[in-house]
Amino acid sequence: MSWLLGALMSLHVGGHAPMDALVSEMYVARALEAEGLHVARFGLWALRRHARREDPVERLLRQPKDWTWLVFAPLRPQDLSARDAELLARLAHGLHGVQFLYWSVAESSVTFTAYSVRTTVVRGVPILLPSSPRPEGTLSLPVGPLLPDLTRWASVSEARLTAALIEGAYVERVAGAERGAFTNVDVLALDGGTPVVVEVKRRVRSEAHAGDALTMTVTQAGTLAHLAAAGAEVHVAVLISPTGSARHPDEAIRRGRWQAGAPLIRPGWGEMHVDLWGAAEPVPLATLRRAREVARASAPVQATPPTPPPASDRRAQRSSGTPAGPFVEKGSPARGFLPARLPEPRRLTSFSFEYAFLRPWTPAPIRLGGRLYPTPAAAFLAARTLNAEVRDALTGALTPGPALQLARHAPVRPDWTMRRDGDPVLREEVATAVVRAAFRAERGEQLVATLPFLLADLEVWGPALDGLQGAAYLHLLHARRGELAAQQATGTAGCCGLCTWARPGPWPGFARCEHQDGEAGTLACVGKKVCRGPGGAALVALTTRGGSGFRSKQTTHRP
């Protein structure tokens, strides 16, 4: 088991936060078990998909069917315990698009088998009806010996750590989900015949800010709302830890205190806010229920309806992907509406129609090793092997099916993912070179023209194309677009990249605008072309035509 954990941890590049969260989640789960509730032995994830075309009618029609629910377990659905099967059936009966993923470990890979889950009601009780199994994919693992240090998470079993890492790896690497569009259900339990969901959060705060509202993403809030609509009892438990206790998750629990967050969520711009109400020490269900009732009773009575939010806020609420209903508070009369902020960046979620040129399978001749390959993907797959016959055959592979079939049976060159010094660089070097060769001249101009969209079509075809698919491919596209945008901005007068207010941005191809009048000045200058970046920064594409507030760097410094 330790080797498997080491291999999975070597795949994980997101830091310690997801695994640290397991410590506080297990604390809450044990508290519920001590109270007599059955805590689920399977993992439940929500995946929020994007419309292929950003059309208002399509967004309206797809609710709430744009959510996929993934159930993970190291056993088949028919082998679930009676209580797990009952819990899953009660939830699945009120949800759309539930997929059961059975995972098993064999040698240096994890294999996934999928079952579609439907339910029927027998004498008032939902019963699971899984479909026939179908192969869902394989996750390749690096070879050992990989022996991780698990002392940081000593309170979490190896089995739970393994399951959490496998679930996260599937969502990111096999399903190819965009970060921010998926979330897991922290604690899922069964109280009699009622499913109970507890969203567990940990926040490091000073005493002065311990009671500040909690921020949730659209996906997290939407997940809780759908579960509430499906008949689950939803609670929020928040561990408030003092500053300096974040080094060790168990220390944070010892020094922190628990608070209950009433799930009355008011919409902001692209995110949700939860007000914290009352202590929850310890964290059994009765305490969470009592805190929620106190929160409801504390809401002031309002004689007249609240002032409706601005039109821009209403549009953001409709397009946020969060369902309306009794779980979602339309406005908080106690605290008012949040002020309007910079718009969230727009995302290009489908490389189709006029954006099909962004796909690695779109024809773009690449010359490699004396051979001319029809697509960037074919060239990448050819570099993956030293077999001359396979390379020759790939010169005529125009579509994914034949090319991947050739690559699947071709021997992989020994230095493809690991060099002698241990650095996995060759695959990344080839992917970078292929993207640079594919996007130049006219096609490079087309790539720059996609600004200010963030590229977010995470297509995944199979393990052979790792490095040129999913998040890795999008990273390469963004880097290449940023390089070309900087070159274009240098030769274009009057664009934001040459403005005196422009500073280096956190995303390639974007500048951070530091207008003297702040966000208002940026909005007055370029209007809707600005978007909100990390930390609330005002970001503008380098190639954006400067508006009324534009100040050239050249003229600014003239005497």
Short mmCIF file of N, CA, C and O in Angstrom, two decimals, residues 52 59 105 147 210 221 225 277 289 307 318 335 375 388 391 398 423 425 443 455 519:
data_model
loop_
_atom_site.label_atom_id
_atom_site.label_comp_id
_atom_site.label_asym_id
_atom_site.label_seq_id
_atom_site.Cartn_x
_atom_site.Cartn_y
_atom_site.Cartn_z
N ARG A 52 -21.20 23.56 -24.56
CA ARG A 52 -20.25 23.58 -25.67
C ARG A 52 -20.25 24.93 -26.38
O ARG A 52 -19.27 25.37 -26.91
N ARG A 59 -27.83 27.47 -21.99
CA ARG A 59 -27.58 27.48 -20.55
C ARG A 59 -28.87 27.28 -19.77
O ARG A 59 -28.89 26.63 -18.73
N VAL A 105 -6.36 -1.86 -8.54
CA VAL A 105 -4.93 -1.64 -8.77
C VAL A 105 -4.31 -2.93 -9.28
O VAL A 105 -4.51 -4.00 -8.69
N LEU A 147 8.52 5.46 -1.34
CA LEU A 147 8.05 5.29 0.03
C LEU A 147 7.80 6.66 0.65
O LEU A 147 8.74 7.36 1.03
N ALA A 210 -12.36 36.00 12.98
CA ALA A 210 -12.82 34.62 13.11
C ALA A 210 -14.26 34.44 12.63
O ALA A 210 -14.65 33.37 12.18
N ALA A 221 -21.00 25.52 -3.89
CA ALA A 221 -22.35 25.91 -3.50
C ALA A 221 -23.40 25.19 -4.32
O ALA A 221 -24.43 24.76 -3.80
N ALA A 225 -26.41 22.68 -3.09
CA ALA A 225 -27.79 22.98 -3.44
C ALA A 225 -28.47 21.79 -4.12
O ALA A 225 -29.61 21.46 -3.83
N TRP A 277 -22.38 30.95 11.95
CA TRP A 277 -23.31 31.15 13.06
C TRP A 277 -23.00 30.13 14.16
O TRP A 277 -23.07 28.94 13.93
N ARG A 289 -27.41 20.92 13.72
CA ARG A 289 -28.83 21.22 13.52
C ARG A 289 -29.26 22.40 14.39
O ARG A 289 -30.00 23.28 13.95
N THR A 307 -34.33 45.22 -2.17
CA THR A 307 -34.06 45.85 -3.46
C THR A 307 -33.37 44.85 -4.36
O THR A 307 -32.39 44.22 -3.95
N ARG A 318 -27.73 33.95 -13.03
CA ARG A 318 -28.34 33.00 -13.95
C ARG A 318 -27.31 32.13 -14.64
O ARG A 318 -27.56 30.97 -14.93
N ARG A 335 -27.14 41.67 5.83
CA ARG A 335 -25.85 42.19 5.42
C ARG A 335 -25.89 42.88 4.07
O ARG A 335 -24.90 43.44 3.63
N THR A 375 -0.49 16.05 -38.34
CA THR A 375 -1.04 16.78 -37.21
C THR A 375 -0.01 16.87 -36.09
O THR A 375 0.92 16.04 -36.02
N ALA A 388 10.69 2.53 -36.40
CA ALA A 388 10.61 3.22 -37.69
C ALA A 388 9.31 2.91 -38.42
O ALA A 388 8.74 3.78 -39.10
N ARG A 391 6.52 5.00 -36.98
CA ARG A 391 6.69 6.40 -37.39
C ARG A 391 6.23 6.60 -38.83
O ARG A 391 5.57 7.59 -39.15
N LEU A 398 -4.54 10.57 -39.92
CA LEU A 398 -5.19 11.89 -39.89
C LEU A 398 -6.17 12.05 -38.74
O LEU A 398 -6.56 13.16 -38.41
N ASP A 423 15.02 13.32 -14.17
CA ASP A 423 14.10 14.41 -14.50
C ASP A 423 13.21 14.03 -15.69
O ASP A 423 13.72 13.71 -16.75
N VAL A 425 11.80 15.03 -18.53
CA VAL A 425 11.83 16.23 -19.35
C VAL A 425 11.57 15.98 -20.82
O VAL A 425 11.06 16.86 -21.51
N ARG A 443 -1.45 30.66 -38.29
CA ARG A 443 -2.09 29.93 -37.20
C ARG A 443 -1.73 30.54 -35.84
O ARG A 443 -2.53 30.51 -34.90
N LEU A 455 -8.46 29.41 -22.33
CA LEU A 455 -8.67 28.17 -23.05
C LEU A 455 -8.98 27.07 -22.05
O LEU A 455 -8.21 26.82 -21.12
N GLU A 519 -10.10 50.06 -10.19
CA GLU A 519 -10.98 49.27 -11.06
C GLU A 519 -11.88 50.17 -11.89
O GLU A 519 -12.14 49.90 -13.07
#
